[in-house]
Coordinates of C-alpha atoms in Angstrom, one line a residue:
X224 CA 172.7 98.9 123.1
X225 CA 169.0 99.0 123.8
X226 CA 166.2 99.6 121.3
X227 CA 162.9 101.1 122.0
X228 CA 159.9 100.8 119.8
X229 CA 157.5 103.8 120.0
X230 CA 153.8 102.9 119.6
X231 CA 152.1 104.9 116.9
X232 CA 148.3 104.5 117.0
X233 CA 146.6 103.8 113.7
X234 CA 145.2 106.7 111.7
X235 CA 141.7 107.5 113.0
X236 CA 140.0 106.6 109.7
X237 CA 136.8 105.7 111.7
X238 CA 136.2 109.4 112.1
X239 CA 135.4 109.7 108.4
X240 CA 131.7 109.5 107.6
X241 CA 129.4 109.6 104.6
X242 CA 130.9 110.5 101.3
X243 CA 134.4 111.0 102.7
X244 CA 134.3 107.5 104.3
X245 CA 133.2 106.0 101.0
X246 CA 136.0 107.8 99.2
X247 CA 138.5 106.8 101.8
X248 CA 137.6 103.1 101.4
X249 CA 137.6 103.2 97.7
X250 CA 140.9 105.0 97.4
X251 CA 142.7 102.8 100.0
X252 CA 141.6 99.8 98.1
X253 CA 144.2 100.6 95.5
X254 CA 147.0 99.8 98.0
X255 CA 147.9 103.4 98.9
X256 CA 148.4 104.0 102.6
X257 CA 145.3 105.2 104.6
X258 CA 147.3 108.0 106.1
X259 CA 148.2 109.4 102.6
X260 CA 144.6 109.1 101.3
X261 CA 143.0 110.6 104.4
X262 CA 145.4 113.6 104.5
X263 CA 144.6 114.3 100.8
X264 CA 140.9 114.0 101.5
X265 CA 141.0 116.3 104.4
X266 CA 142.9 119.0 102.5
X267 CA 140.6 118.5 99.4
X268 CA 137.4 118.8 101.5
X269 CA 138.7 121.9 103.2
X270 CA 139.6 123.5 99.8
X271 CA 136.1 122.7 98.4
X272 CA 134.2 124.1 101.4
X273 CA 136.1 127.3 102.0
X274 CA 133.8 130.2 101.6
X275 CA 130.8 127.9 101.5
X276 CA 130.5 126.6 105.1
X277 CA 131.6 127.5 108.6
X278 CA 132.5 125.5 111.7
X279 CA 130.4 126.4 114.8
X280 CA 132.3 125.9 118.0
X281 CA 130.6 124.7 121.2
X282 CA 130.6 128.3 122.4
X283 CA 128.6 129.4 119.4
X284 CA 131.5 131.2 117.6
X285 CA 131.8 130.6 113.9
X286 CA 135.0 130.1 112.0
X287 CA 135.7 129.4 108.3
X288 CA 136.6 125.8 107.5
X289 CA 140.2 125.5 106.7
X290 CA 143.0 123.1 107.3
X291 CA 146.7 123.1 106.5
X292 CA 148.3 119.8 105.6
X293 CA 151.9 118.8 105.0
X294 CA 152.2 115.5 103.3
X295 CA 155.7 114.1 103.0
X296 CA 156.2 110.6 101.7
X297 CA 158.7 108.8 99.4
X298 CA 158.4 109.1 95.7
X299 CA 156.0 106.5 94.3
X300 CA 153.9 106.3 97.5
X301 CA 150.7 107.6 95.9
X302 CA 150.5 111.3 96.8
X303 CA 150.1 112.5 93.2
X304 CA 147.8 109.6 92.2
X305 CA 145.3 110.6 94.9
X306 CA 145.5 114.3 94.0
X307 CA 145.0 113.5 90.3
X308 CA 142.0 111.2 91.0
X309 CA 140.3 113.9 93.1
X310 CA 141.0 116.7 90.6
X311 CA 139.7 114.6 87.7
X312 CA 136.4 114.2 89.6
X313 CA 136.1 118.0 90.1
X314 CA 137.0 118.7 86.5
X315 CA 134.3 116.3 85.2
X316 CA 131.8 117.9 87.5
X317 CA 132.7 121.4 86.5
X318 CA 132.6 120.5 82.8
X319 CA 129.1 119.0 83.2
X320 CA 128.0 122.1 85.1
X321 CA 129.3 124.4 82.4
X322 CA 127.6 122.4 79.7
X323 CA 124.3 122.4 81.6
X324 CA 124.5 126.1 82.3
X325 CA 125.3 127.0 78.7
X326 CA 122.3 124.8 77.5
X327 CA 119.9 126.7 79.8
X328 CA 121.2 130.1 79.0
X329 CA 118.8 132.2 76.8

């Protein structure tokens, strides 16, 4: 019997820049796999930017931002934890935005 080991390159986390890079490093510091955190961040960023921004391709064509992600991992690996952390931040921001808006309304 022979065994073969397939090389799987590391997740290209170096492609994350700015806020997404900072969030990736912060969330992976909790011990959750980089691949899980990065996939959640990509899906979350896509969700937040849909309808707000477009991608401009090298040929000048525009396309809405969007990405489909399928994240399959064993129970307890951190999928839900990352989602809850990201949603909590959005909930806090929206709550503050509503408070600010209601205070400035005549």
